[in-house]
Every structure is written in structure tokens, then in C-alpha cells.
Amino acid sequence: MPPEKEYVRGLRDVAACETHISFVDPLGALYYVGYDIDRLLGRVCYEEVVHLLLYKRLPNQTELDAIRSTLISEMKLPEQVIQSIRDAPESSHPMEILRTEISQLGEYDADLADDSEAANLKRSIMLIAKVPTLVATIYRVRSGQKLVQPKEEYGFCENFLYMFRGKPADEEEKESIERYMILHADHGLNASTFAARVTASTLSDIYSAITSAIGTLKGRLHGGASERVMNMLLDVNNVGEVEAYIQGMLFDRKKIMGFGHRIYVANDPRSRHLRTVSKSLCKRIDRMDLYKKCRTIQAVVHKEKKIYPNVDFYAATVLNALGVPKEFFTLFFASSRITGWTAHIMEQYSDSVLLRPTSSYIGAYGTKFVPLKNR
Ligand code: COA
């Protein structure tokens, strides 16, 4: 018999790489390159976080101006990619289109053979800039609206919302999208980042690694959860129905979307911050009913399962209040997480070790062969 291997189901608590990028404290804190996000939020802009995660330090003013201007100038898409978005079948989910278009961007990279660190850093910044444009383009093409070009005088996140909705964001919307983007930028070795690192570890190109990541983020146990959170909020007619609804789901052994986490045993700090944003935006659009449903769901789930909301729970009402349709929630997640993914891919390239675990074989062994005519 093949020797039994120690099997760690779900790779729980297995450290598959070393990283300088972010630390997820199970007790409810998140650090980007050593900085507690509680300290960063409200004091830095998303572009500073991009610089921090890619270069492992916060930029000075000159560096910030430079990275912002590069990001905004890189937001343009190749015409062929825009056409491919127009050609996508109407029945496809926007996340499927995003996955395909990232892969297409690789086809239009004439220097793909150059896999130097400098070339990959350039590609990283280009991808951080282009993913939000892809998302805005998919939405506007889908909804039959004209494409909107970024404005040089706008911040990066402000431009993203502007290109998506076609109207300038006001101060509260700007601050909200900035916070959303900062809070989603990186999160340790989550499943999509792991997928990206596995692909990069074979020394495949960055577009392939991001395509793997997007396919992984799409799943409902990962970034796909927030769209389902919105479905749940729309399914429950009013706050009074929440308790019975949740009890019914738990009775059927169904997972409540937007709850639970592999690492955190306490409150997810991102959810704490997004709750504040959600409350203020729901009030502003006169949808406190949604916020109140969220609070009641949180209380019931905690009472029954002792688990907490994760990043996807309040992200749903935040994006909804910003005018983003639920089918685009996971695409907004990707528009920010692209920063973490590219930082991790670069880190993986610099380590140059193949990520290749083993499996514990428990199937048949030494089976007697029977020729086809006798089977
Ligand atoms: N709803 C109901 N119960 C949940 C739950 C949820 N969302 N998340 C975890 N649990 C329960 C499990 O049923 C299990 O309970 P049990 O011991 O009584 O069987 C316990 O909590 C441990 O959960 P487990 O599935 O082992 O945790 P995990 O680390 O494997 O999974 C998630 C983590 C995120 C995949 C899981 O919590 C989940 O599916 N959440 C919903 C999807 C989601 O919001 N994803 C976004 C993640 S950021």
C-alpha cells in the first residue's frame, strides 16, 4: 500500500509561504505591511495603499503623485478588449466576462517574454489600473450606456465610480468607495491569492495568475458571497421575518452568506468598518430597512452559531447604496484585490519555489487488470 500521508483537510493552519504583505490576526485585526488598517483608514488614500503593498512602504508626496498619475493614465483598455466585452453572450455573468478579459489582456502584451522584476512591476500597476476600467466597461456595455473616460483631476477610486456610473461622486460617496477599496486590497493567503501564487510558482505569467485568482474569487464561499448576501436581504420581507428565515436556513444546514471566516475567531475588522459606512449610506438613500435587517441577521447568526459577519456582509449594502447592481459586487472586490494579488505574485516570483503539495492516496491499489473484452 502507498504510505499514508498526514492530510490537513482544507489546508487549515498550514503556512504555504512566507509573506511581508499582510497579516491577519485571528483575534480581529488586519495589518498591511505592519500598519494596522484601523490606523490607516481615513488617513491614507487607496493609491497610498497600492504603493505600500507593492513597494512595502508608504509613498512621499512626489511618489504618490507619480503613482496616481501612472494609474490614471493606464486606465485605458485596448479596443479589441472593449469589442470582446461587446461580443460576450448576454447570458454570461459579469464575473465570467472579467475572467476572460484579464486573460485577453495577456494576449495584447507584446513584451510578455520579458519576465524581469521591473517588467512585472509595470504590469502590476497596469493591471491595478485596468481592472476597474474593465468592470466599468462591462457594466456600461451591458446596460447600453456610453463609455466614460477617466478624469486626470480625479482620484483613482473616484474615477472608478465615475466611469462606472457616469456621474461624479459627491464627498460621502468618494470617502465610501475609498474605504471600500482600502479594506479589500489584501488579506493574507486567502483562496484567490493562494491560487494566484500557485500559478505564479510555476513561473507562468502574471495574467494567467490573475485569471486563476478571479476564477477562485468568483466562488460563493469567497468573493461571490456578497451578491448572495443581497439576495438574502431581498428575500427577507422585513426585520420581523429575519429570525424565522435564519432559523430555517440553519435547520436546513445551509450556510448564511457573509458570515464565518477561516482565520478570524472574533470580529472581522473590515466588517466593523464597512458596517459604519453601510449605516450612513443606507440612511442617506432612505434604506435603513436594509441596514436594520443586517443588524438583526447579525444578532441571530451570532446567537445561534457564535460566528461574526465577514467582509462580504456589509459590503453588499455599501455597494447597493452606491448604485452598484448585485451582479457586479464581486467585480468591485476584484477591482481592489488586484493590488494584493499582484503584490503576492511578485513576492512569489522572488521566492521561486514551486508550490506543489502532495495528496494522501486512499484509493484502490494493486488492482488486477481485466482486458476490455472481459469487462
Ligand atoms: N453559516 C452557518 N454556519 C457557518 C457559517 C455560515 N456562514 N460559516 C461557518 N459555519 C459553521 C459551520 O457549519 C461549522 O459549524 P459546525 O462545527 O457546527 O459544523 C463551523 O461554523 C465552522 O465552519 P467551517 O465551514 O468549518 O469553516 P471554514 O473555515 O471551513 O469556512 C467559510 C469558512 C468562510 C468558507 C465559511 O464560514 C462559509 O462558508 N461562509 C459563508 C460564505 C462566505 O461568507 N464567504 C466569504 C468569506 S470572506
GROMACS .gro file of C-alpha atoms and ligand atoms in nm:
model
  423
    1MET     CA    1   0.000   0.000   0.000
    2PRO     CA    2   0.118   0.358  -0.063
    3PRO     CA    3   0.237   0.517   0.264
    4GLU     CA    4  -0.027   0.725   0.441
    5LYS     CA    5   0.049   1.096   0.441
    6GLU     CA    6  -0.062   1.341   0.702
    7TYR     CA    7  -0.368   1.504   0.549
    8VAL     CA    8  -0.471   1.854   0.657
    9ARG     CA    9  -0.831   1.900   0.544
   10GLY     CA   10  -0.880   2.238   0.377
   11LEU     CA   11  -0.510   2.313   0.446
   12ARG     CA   12  -0.634   2.468   0.772
   13ASP     CA   13  -0.345   2.637   0.960
   14VAL     CA   14  -0.089   2.524   0.702
   15ALA     CA   15   0.157   2.804   0.618
   16ALA     CA   16   0.224   2.765   0.244
   17CYS     CA   17   0.451   3.068   0.204
   18GLU     CA   18   0.624   3.349   0.388
   19THR     CA   19   0.499   3.700   0.320
   20HIS     CA   20   0.576   4.062   0.401
   21ILE     CA   21   0.248   4.189   0.262
   22SER     CA   22  -0.031   4.146   0.516
   23PHE     CA   23  -0.103   3.979   0.849
   24VAL     CA   24  -0.447   3.860   0.951
   25ASP     CA   25  -0.469   3.843   1.330
   26PRO     CA   26  -0.733   3.582   1.425
   27LEU     CA   27  -0.834   3.800   1.719
   28GLY     CA   28  -0.970   4.058   1.479
   29ALA     CA   29  -0.703   4.283   1.331
   30LEU     CA   30  -0.553   4.326   0.985
   31TYR     CA   31  -0.211   4.471   0.912
   32TYR     CA   32  -0.083   4.592   0.574
   33VAL     CA   33   0.300   4.576   0.578
   34GLY     CA   34   0.289   4.622   0.955
   35TYR     CA   35   0.029   4.902   0.966
   36ASP     CA   36  -0.297   4.825   1.146
   37ILE     CA   37  -0.577   4.906   0.898
   38ASP     CA   38  -0.764   5.075   1.185
   39ARG     CA   39  -0.484   5.335   1.182
   40LEU     CA   40  -0.466   5.364   0.802
   41LEU     CA   41  -0.835   5.404   0.727
   42GLY     CA   42  -0.936   5.768   0.694
   43ARG     CA   43  -0.571   5.879   0.689
   44VAL     CA   44  -0.444   5.740   0.360
   45CYS     CA   45  -0.593   5.712   0.012
   46TYR     CA   46  -0.616   5.390  -0.190
   47GLU     CA   47  -0.320   5.492  -0.410
   48GLU     CA   48  -0.102   5.509  -0.096
   49VAL     CA   49  -0.214   5.156  -0.009
   50VAL     CA   50  -0.125   5.041  -0.362
   51HIS     CA   51   0.224   5.188  -0.313
   52LEU     CA   52   0.251   5.033   0.034
   53LEU     CA   53   0.159   4.682  -0.080
   54LEU     CA   54   0.374   4.688  -0.394
   55TYR     CA   55   0.682   4.867  -0.256
   56LYS     CA   56   0.639   4.778   0.115
   57ARG     CA   57   0.642   5.142   0.227
   58LEU     CA   58   0.410   5.441   0.217
   59PRO     CA   59   0.493   5.693  -0.056
   60ASN     CA   60   0.606   6.052  -0.008
   61GLN     CA   61   0.409   6.323  -0.190
   62THR     CA   62   0.618   6.301  -0.510
   63GLU     CA   63   0.583   5.924  -0.522
   64LEU     CA   64   0.210   5.947  -0.454
   65ASP     CA   65   0.160   6.199  -0.735
   66ALA     CA   66   0.361   5.974  -0.967
   67ILE     CA   67   0.172   5.653  -0.889
   68ARG     CA   68  -0.166   5.827  -0.914
   69SER     CA   69  -0.085   5.979  -1.249
   70THR     CA   70   0.051   5.644  -1.382
   71LEU     CA   71  -0.258   5.460  -1.259
   72ILE     CA   72  -0.496   5.707  -1.423
   73SER     CA   73  -0.303   5.709  -1.750
   74GLU     CA   74  -0.307   5.326  -1.753
   75MET     CA   75  -0.685   5.302  -1.715
   76LYS     CA   76  -0.742   5.282  -2.092
   77LEU     CA   77  -0.826   4.944  -2.248
   78PRO     CA   78  -0.719   4.804  -2.586
   79GLU     CA   79  -1.001   4.845  -2.843
   80GLN     CA   80  -1.005   4.468  -2.905
   81VAL     CA   81  -1.082   4.404  -2.539
   82ILE     CA   82  -1.373   4.651  -2.548
   83GLN     CA   83  -1.502   4.475  -2.858
   84SER     CA   84  -1.470   4.138  -2.687
   85ILE     CA   85  -1.682   4.271  -2.398
   86ARG     CA   86  -1.944   4.382  -2.652
   87ASP     CA   87  -1.936   4.031  -2.803
   88ALA     CA   88  -1.984   3.845  -2.473
   89PRO     CA   89  -2.303   3.639  -2.457
   90GLU     CA   90  -2.584   3.820  -2.275
   91SER     CA   91  -2.640   3.520  -2.054
   92SER     CA   92  -2.288   3.532  -1.906
   93HIS     CA   93  -2.229   3.658  -1.554
   94PRO     CA   94  -2.014   3.976  -1.549
   95MET     CA   95  -1.756   3.791  -1.340
   96GLU     CA   96  -1.713   3.542  -1.625
   97ILE     CA   97  -1.650   3.829  -1.866
   98LEU     CA   98  -1.394   3.980  -1.629
   99ARG     CA   99  -1.210   3.646  -1.605
  100THR     CA  100  -1.198   3.618  -1.986
  101GLU     CA  101  -1.088   3.978  -2.042
  102ILE     CA  102  -0.797   3.957  -1.797
  103SER     CA  103  -0.677   3.661  -1.995
  104GLN     CA  104  -0.722   3.861  -2.319
  105LEU     CA  105  -0.510   4.147  -2.183
  106GLY     CA  106  -0.224   3.896  -2.174
  107GLU     CA  107  -0.266   3.838  -2.547
  108TYR     CA  108  -0.211   4.209  -2.614
  109ASP     CA  109   0.107   4.232  -2.406
  110ALA     CA  110   0.374   4.248  -2.675
  111ASP     CA  111   0.657   4.217  -2.417
  112LEU     CA  112   0.527   3.909  -2.241
  113ALA     CA  113   0.861   3.733  -2.290
  114ASP     CA  114   1.021   3.990  -2.057
  115ASP     CA  115   0.964   3.841  -1.712
  116SER     CA  116   1.208   4.068  -1.527
  117GLU     CA  117   1.101   4.215  -1.193
  118ALA     CA  118   1.077   4.562  -1.348
  119ALA     CA  119   0.851   4.438  -1.629
  120ASN     CA  120   0.622   4.257  -1.384
  121LEU     CA  121   0.601   4.559  -1.156
  122LYS     CA  122   0.496   4.767  -1.457
  123ARG     CA  123   0.235   4.505  -1.546
  124SER     CA  124   0.111   4.502  -1.186
  125ILE     CA  125   0.042   4.876  -1.190
  126MET     CA  126  -0.116   4.844  -1.533
  127LEU     CA  127  -0.348   4.567  -1.409
  128ILE     CA  128  -0.437   4.758  -1.090
  129ALA     CA  129  -0.542   5.042  -1.321
  130LYS     CA  130  -0.723   4.835  -1.582
  131VAL     CA  131  -0.936   4.601  -1.371
  132PRO     CA  132  -1.170   4.883  -1.252
  133THR     CA  133  -1.196   5.004  -1.615
  134LEU     CA  134  -1.286   4.652  -1.727
  135VAL     CA  135  -1.557   4.643  -1.459
  136ALA     CA  136  -1.695   4.984  -1.558
  137THR     CA  137  -1.684   4.888  -1.927
  138ILE     CA  138  -1.862   4.555  -1.872
  139TYR     CA  139  -2.138   4.738  -1.682
  140ARG     CA  140  -2.182   5.020  -1.930
  141VAL     CA  141  -2.179   4.791  -2.234
  142ARG     CA  142  -2.427   4.558  -2.061
  143SER     CA  143  -2.659   4.842  -1.974
  144GLY     CA  144  -2.630   5.003  -2.320
  145GLN     CA  145  -2.462   5.319  -2.191
  146LYS     CA  146  -2.176   5.521  -2.338
  147LEU     CA  147  -1.826   5.453  -2.205
  148VAL     CA  148  -1.685   5.720  -1.975
  149GLN     CA  149  -1.319   5.828  -1.984
  150PRO     CA  150  -1.128   5.888  -1.656
  151LYS     CA  151  -1.052   6.247  -1.550
  152GLU     CA  152  -0.696   6.340  -1.462
  153GLU     CA  153  -0.804   6.565  -1.177
  154TYR     CA  154  -0.997   6.285  -1.002
  155GLY     CA  155  -0.855   6.037  -0.752
  156PHE     CA  156  -0.833   5.675  -0.863
  157CYS     CA  157  -1.136   5.539  -0.674
  158GLU     CA  158  -1.335   5.849  -0.758
  159ASN     CA  159  -1.261   5.781  -1.126
  160PHE     CA  160  -1.367   5.419  -1.088
  161LEU     CA  161  -1.710   5.517  -0.956
  162TYR     CA  162  -1.738   5.794  -1.213
  163MET     CA  163  -1.656   5.563  -1.504
  164PHE     CA  164  -1.897   5.300  -1.370
  165ARG     CA  165  -2.197   5.525  -1.306
  166GLY     CA  166  -2.127   5.808  -1.547
  167LYS     CA  167  -2.180   6.082  -1.288
  168PRO     CA  168  -1.934   6.242  -1.046
  169ALA     CA  169  -1.935   6.112  -0.688
  170ASP     CA  170  -2.007   6.351  -0.401
  171GLU     CA  171  -1.788   6.375  -0.090
  172GLU     CA  172  -1.958   6.096   0.105
  173GLU     CA  173  -1.957   5.861  -0.194
  174LYS     CA  174  -1.589   5.936  -0.259
  175GLU     CA  175  -1.499   5.860   0.102
  176SER     CA  176  -1.709   5.542   0.099
  177ILE     CA  177  -1.559   5.393  -0.218
  178GLU     CA  178  -1.210   5.486  -0.093
  179ARG     CA  179  -1.273   5.295   0.231
  180TYR     CA  180  -1.425   5.000   0.047
  181MET     CA  181  -1.120   4.977  -0.183
  182ILE     CA  182  -0.867   5.010   0.101
  183LEU     CA  183  -1.041   4.742   0.306
  184HIS     CA  184  -1.048   4.489   0.020
  185ALA     CA  185  -0.690   4.539  -0.102
  186ASP     CA  186  -0.526   4.238   0.064
  187HIS     CA  187  -0.596   3.966   0.317
  188GLY     CA  188  -0.316   3.718   0.380
  189LEU     CA  189  -0.320   3.388   0.194
  190ASN     CA  190  -0.691   3.380   0.112
  191ALA     CA  191  -0.807   3.128  -0.150
  192SER     CA  192  -0.776   3.354  -0.458
  193THR     CA  193  -0.434   3.484  -0.352
  194PHE     CA  194  -0.323   3.126  -0.295
  195ALA     CA  195  -0.449   3.033  -0.643
  196ALA     CA  196  -0.257   3.328  -0.791
  197ARG     CA  197   0.061   3.225  -0.607
  198VAL     CA  198   0.029   2.861  -0.717
  199THR     CA  199   0.006   2.971  -1.082
  200ALA     CA  200   0.295   3.218  -1.039
  201SER     CA  201   0.503   2.949  -0.869
  202THR     CA  202   0.516   2.755  -1.197
  203LEU     CA  203   0.670   3.074  -1.344
  204SER     CA  204   0.362   3.124  -1.556
  205ASP     CA  205   0.283   3.486  -1.647
  206ILE     CA  206   0.100   3.740  -1.431
  207TYR     CA  207  -0.216   3.741  -1.648
  208SER     CA  208  -0.252   3.365  -1.603
  209ALA     CA  209  -0.206   3.402  -1.227
  210ILE     CA  210  -0.472   3.676  -1.207
  211THR     CA  211  -0.707   3.468  -1.422
  212SER     CA  212  -0.669   3.183  -1.168
  213ALA     CA  213  -0.737   3.430  -0.886
  214ILE     CA  214  -1.051   3.569  -1.047
  215GLY     CA  215  -1.188   3.221  -1.109
  216THR     CA  216  -1.132   3.147  -0.740
  217LEU     CA  217  -1.275   3.474  -0.608
  218LYS     CA  218  -1.594   3.408  -0.804
  219GLY     CA  219  -1.697   3.116  -0.581
  220ARG     CA  220  -1.970   3.177  -0.324
  221LEU     CA  221  -1.751   3.066  -0.033
  222HIS     CA  222  -1.516   3.355  -0.126
  223GLY     CA  223  -1.593   3.686  -0.302
  224GLY     CA  224  -1.913   3.555  -0.457
  225ALA     CA  225  -2.075   3.572  -0.111
  226SER     CA  226  -2.171   3.942  -0.120
  227GLU     CA  227  -2.404   3.902  -0.419
  228ARG     CA  228  -2.581   3.625  -0.224
  229VAL     CA  229  -2.600   3.849   0.083
  230MET     CA  230  -2.802   4.094  -0.126
  231ASN     CA  231  -3.027   3.808  -0.248
  232MET     CA  232  -3.089   3.717   0.116
  233LEU     CA  233  -3.168   4.078   0.213
  234LEU     CA  234  -3.419   4.098  -0.073
  235ASP     CA  235  -3.563   3.756   0.015
  236VAL     CA  236  -3.647   3.857   0.372
  237ASN     CA  237  -3.951   4.085   0.354
  238ASN     CA  238  -3.896   4.272   0.679
  239VAL     CA  239  -3.698   4.274   1.004
  240GLY     CA  240  -3.974   4.074   1.174
  241GLU     CA  241  -3.912   3.780   0.939
  242VAL     CA  242  -3.536   3.763   0.995
  243GLU     CA  243  -3.532   3.525   1.291
  244ALA     CA  244  -3.753   3.262   1.122
  245TYR     CA  245  -3.565   3.296   0.793
  246ILE     CA  246  -3.225   3.240   0.953
  247GLN     CA  247  -3.353   2.958   1.175
  248GLY     CA  248  -3.494   2.791   0.863
  249MET     CA  249  -3.162   2.820   0.678
  250LEU     CA  250  -2.969   2.679   0.974
  251PHE     CA  251  -3.222   2.399   1.016
  252ASP     CA  252  -3.160   2.305   0.651
  253ARG     CA  253  -2.785   2.318   0.729
  254LYS     CA  254  -2.736   2.600   0.480
  255LYS     CA  255  -2.454   2.849   0.518
  256ILE     CA  256  -2.552   3.209   0.585
  257MET     CA  257  -2.366   3.412   0.326
  258GLY     CA  258  -2.136   3.682   0.461
  259PHE     CA  259  -2.072   3.500   0.790
  260GLY     CA  260  -1.788   3.293   0.926
  261HIS     CA  261  -1.421   3.300   0.847
  262ARG     CA  262  -1.133   3.054   0.825
  263ILE     CA  263  -0.893   3.276   1.022
  264TYR     CA  264  -1.089   3.517   1.243
  265VAL     CA  265  -1.231   3.385   1.568
  266ALA     CA  266  -1.351   3.736   1.655
  267ASN     CA  267  -1.498   4.026   1.460
  268ASP     CA  268  -1.356   4.077   1.112
  269PRO     CA  269  -1.216   4.435   1.138
  270ARG     CA  270  -1.314   4.507   0.776
  271SER     CA  271  -1.675   4.424   0.853
  272ARG     CA  272  -1.667   4.659   1.153
  273HIS     CA  273  -1.559   4.948   0.930
  274LEU     CA  274  -1.796   4.861   0.647
  275ARG     CA  275  -2.086   4.850   0.892
  276THR     CA  276  -2.026   5.215   0.977
  277VAL     CA  277  -2.015   5.305   0.607
  278SER     CA  278  -2.326   5.096   0.542
  279LYS     CA  279  -2.526   5.268   0.817
  280SER     CA  280  -2.452   5.613   0.689
  281LEU     CA  281  -2.513   5.525   0.322
  282CYS     CA  282  -2.836   5.336   0.393
  283LYS     CA  283  -2.964   5.638   0.587
  284ARG     CA  284  -2.870   5.865   0.301
  285ILE     CA  285  -3.064   5.662   0.041
  286ASP     CA  286  -3.352   5.608   0.283
  287ARG     CA  287  -3.298   5.230   0.301
  288MET     CA  288  -3.247   5.189   0.674
  289ASP     CA  289  -3.471   4.882   0.638
  290LEU     CA  290  -3.175   4.704   0.472
  291TYR     CA  291  -2.935   4.811   0.744
  292LYS     CA  292  -3.177   4.703   1.018
  293LYS     CA  293  -3.220   4.363   0.851
  294CYS     CA  294  -2.840   4.329   0.851
  295ARG     CA  295  -2.817   4.411   1.221
  296THR     CA  296  -3.089   4.160   1.306
  297ILE     CA  297  -2.933   3.888   1.089
  298GLN     CA  298  -2.600   3.954   1.262
  299ALA     CA  299  -2.761   3.919   1.607
  300VAL     CA  300  -2.948   3.597   1.519
  301VAL     CA  301  -2.649   3.431   1.349
  302HIS     CA  302  -2.426   3.520   1.643
  303LYS     CA  303  -2.682   3.387   1.894
  304GLU     CA  304  -2.718   3.058   1.704
  305LYS     CA  305  -2.367   2.991   1.570
  306LYS     CA  306  -2.135   3.227   1.759
  307ILE     CA  307  -1.991   3.347   1.429
  308TYR     CA  308  -1.938   3.702   1.300
  309PRO     CA  309  -2.000   3.881   0.972
  310ASN     CA  310  -1.707   3.882   0.729
  311VAL     CA  311  -1.606   4.145   0.474
  312ASP     CA  312  -1.879   4.044   0.228
  313PHE     CA  313  -2.171   4.107   0.460
  314TYR     CA  314  -2.183   4.485   0.493
  315ALA     CA  315  -2.005   4.529   0.157
  316ALA     CA  316  -2.337   4.432  -0.004
  317THR     CA  317  -2.535   4.726   0.138
  318VAL     CA  318  -2.243   4.965   0.083
  319LEU     CA  319  -2.223   4.882  -0.288
  320ASN     CA  320  -2.601   4.875  -0.324
  321ALA     CA  321  -2.621   5.226  -0.178
  322LEU     CA  322  -2.352   5.343  -0.421
  323GLY     CA  323  -2.572   5.229  -0.708
  324VAL     CA  324  -2.383   4.910  -0.797
  325PRO     CA  325  -2.606   4.621  -0.914
  326LYS     CA  326  -2.550   4.300  -0.715
  327GLU     CA  327  -2.411   4.107  -1.015
  328PHE     CA  328  -2.117   4.349  -1.000
  329PHE     CA  329  -2.036   4.314  -0.629
  330THR     CA  330  -1.764   4.050  -0.679
  331LEU     CA  331  -1.617   4.257  -0.962
  332PHE     CA  332  -1.575   4.551  -0.724
  333PHE     CA  333  -1.399   4.316  -0.483
  334ALA     CA  334  -1.162   4.212  -0.767
  335SER     CA  335  -1.104   4.579  -0.858
  336SER     CA  336  -0.937   4.629  -0.523
  337ARG     CA  337  -0.792   4.282  -0.452
  338ILE     CA  338  -0.597   4.306  -0.778
  339THR     CA  339  -0.348   4.508  -0.571
  340GLY     CA  340  -0.294   4.228  -0.321
  341TRP     CA  341  -0.285   3.964  -0.593
  342THR     CA  342  -0.015   4.141  -0.793
  343ALA     CA  343   0.191   4.210  -0.478
  344HIS     CA  344   0.173   3.840  -0.387
  345ILE     CA  345   0.256   3.726  -0.740
  346MET     CA  346   0.568   3.946  -0.735
  347GLU     CA  347   0.662   3.806  -0.395
  348GLN     CA  348   0.612   3.452  -0.523
  349TYR     CA  349   0.833   3.516  -0.828
  350SER     CA  350   1.108   3.642  -0.598
  351ASP     CA  351   1.090   3.322  -0.389
  352SER     CA  352   1.090   3.099  -0.699
  353VAL     CA  353   0.975   2.780  -0.533
  354LEU     CA  354   0.717   2.554  -0.695
  355LEU     CA  355   0.403   2.528  -0.480
  356ARG     CA  356   0.324   2.163  -0.518
  357PRO     CA  357   0.179   1.978  -0.218
  358THR     CA  358   0.111   1.609  -0.208
  359SER     CA  359  -0.203   1.403  -0.152
  360SER     CA  360  -0.278   1.111   0.071
  361TYR     CA  361  -0.377   0.831  -0.164
  362ILE     CA  362  -0.671   0.631  -0.023
  363GLY     CA  363  -0.796   0.468  -0.344
  364ALA     CA  364  -0.762   0.114  -0.476
  365TYR     CA  365  -0.409  -0.024  -0.512
  366GLY     CA  366  -0.261  -0.319  -0.698
  367THR     CA  367  -0.590  -0.378  -0.882
  368LYS     CA  368  -0.592  -0.682  -1.113
  369PHE     CA  369  -0.614  -0.571  -1.480
  370VAL     CA  370  -0.904  -0.713  -1.685
  371PRO     CA  371  -0.879  -0.684  -2.068
  372LEU     CA  372  -1.156  -0.481  -2.240
  373LYS     CA  373  -1.330  -0.784  -2.393
  374ASN     CA  374  -1.371  -0.946  -2.049
  375ARG     CA  375  -1.506  -0.640  -1.863
  376COA     N1  376  -2.339   2.994   0.815
  376COA     C1  377  -2.369   2.896   0.902
  376COA     N2  378  -2.279   2.825   0.968
  376COA     C2  379  -2.149   2.853   0.943
  376COA     C3  380  -2.111   2.951   0.853
  376COA     C4  381  -2.210   3.023   0.788
  376COA     N3  382  -2.180   3.120   0.702
  376COA     N4  383  -1.975   2.957   0.849
  376COA     C5  384  -1.934   2.863   0.932
  376COA     N5  385  -2.038   2.800   0.990
  376COA     C6  386  -2.031   2.696   1.088
  376COA     C7  387  -2.009   2.561   1.021
  376COA     O1  388  -2.131   2.498   0.985
  376COA     C8  389  -1.936   2.487   1.130
  376COA     O2  390  -2.029   2.455   1.231
  376COA     P1  391  -2.031   2.310   1.297
  376COA     O3  392  -1.897   2.298   1.364
  376COA     O4  393  -2.148   2.317   1.388
  376COA     O5  394  -2.046   2.215   1.181
  376COA     C9  395  -1.846   2.594   1.189
  376COA     O6  396  -1.916   2.717   1.169
  376COA    C10  397  -1.708   2.600   1.124
  376COA     O7  398  -1.727   2.628   0.986
  376COA     P2  399  -1.639   2.573   0.867
  376COA     O8  400  -1.725   2.553   0.746
  376COA     O9  401  -1.557   2.455   0.914
  376COA    O10  402  -1.544   2.692   0.846
  376COA     P3  403  -1.440   2.707   0.727
  376COA    O11  404  -1.322   2.773   0.783
  376COA    O12  405  -1.416   2.577   0.657
  376COA    O13  406  -1.516   2.801   0.624
  376COA    C11  407  -1.609   2.990   0.525
  376COA    C12  408  -1.502   2.938   0.620
  376COA    C13  409  -1.585   3.137   0.503
  376COA    C14  410  -1.596   2.919   0.391
  376COA    C15  411  -1.749   2.965   0.585
  376COA    O14  412  -1.761   3.035   0.706
  376COA    C16  413  -1.861   2.998   0.491
  376COA    O15  414  -1.899   2.917   0.407
  376COA     N6  415  -1.916   3.123   0.498
  376COA    C17  416  -2.021   3.164   0.409
  376COA    C18  417  -1.962   3.214   0.279
  376COA    C19  418  -1.894   3.347   0.294
  376COA    O16  419  -1.944   3.439   0.354
  376COA     N7  420  -1.774   3.358   0.235
  376COA    C20  421  -1.695   3.478   0.239
  376COA    C21  422  -1.571   3.455   0.318
  376COA     S1  423  -1.477   3.605   0.338
   0.00000   0.00000   0.00000
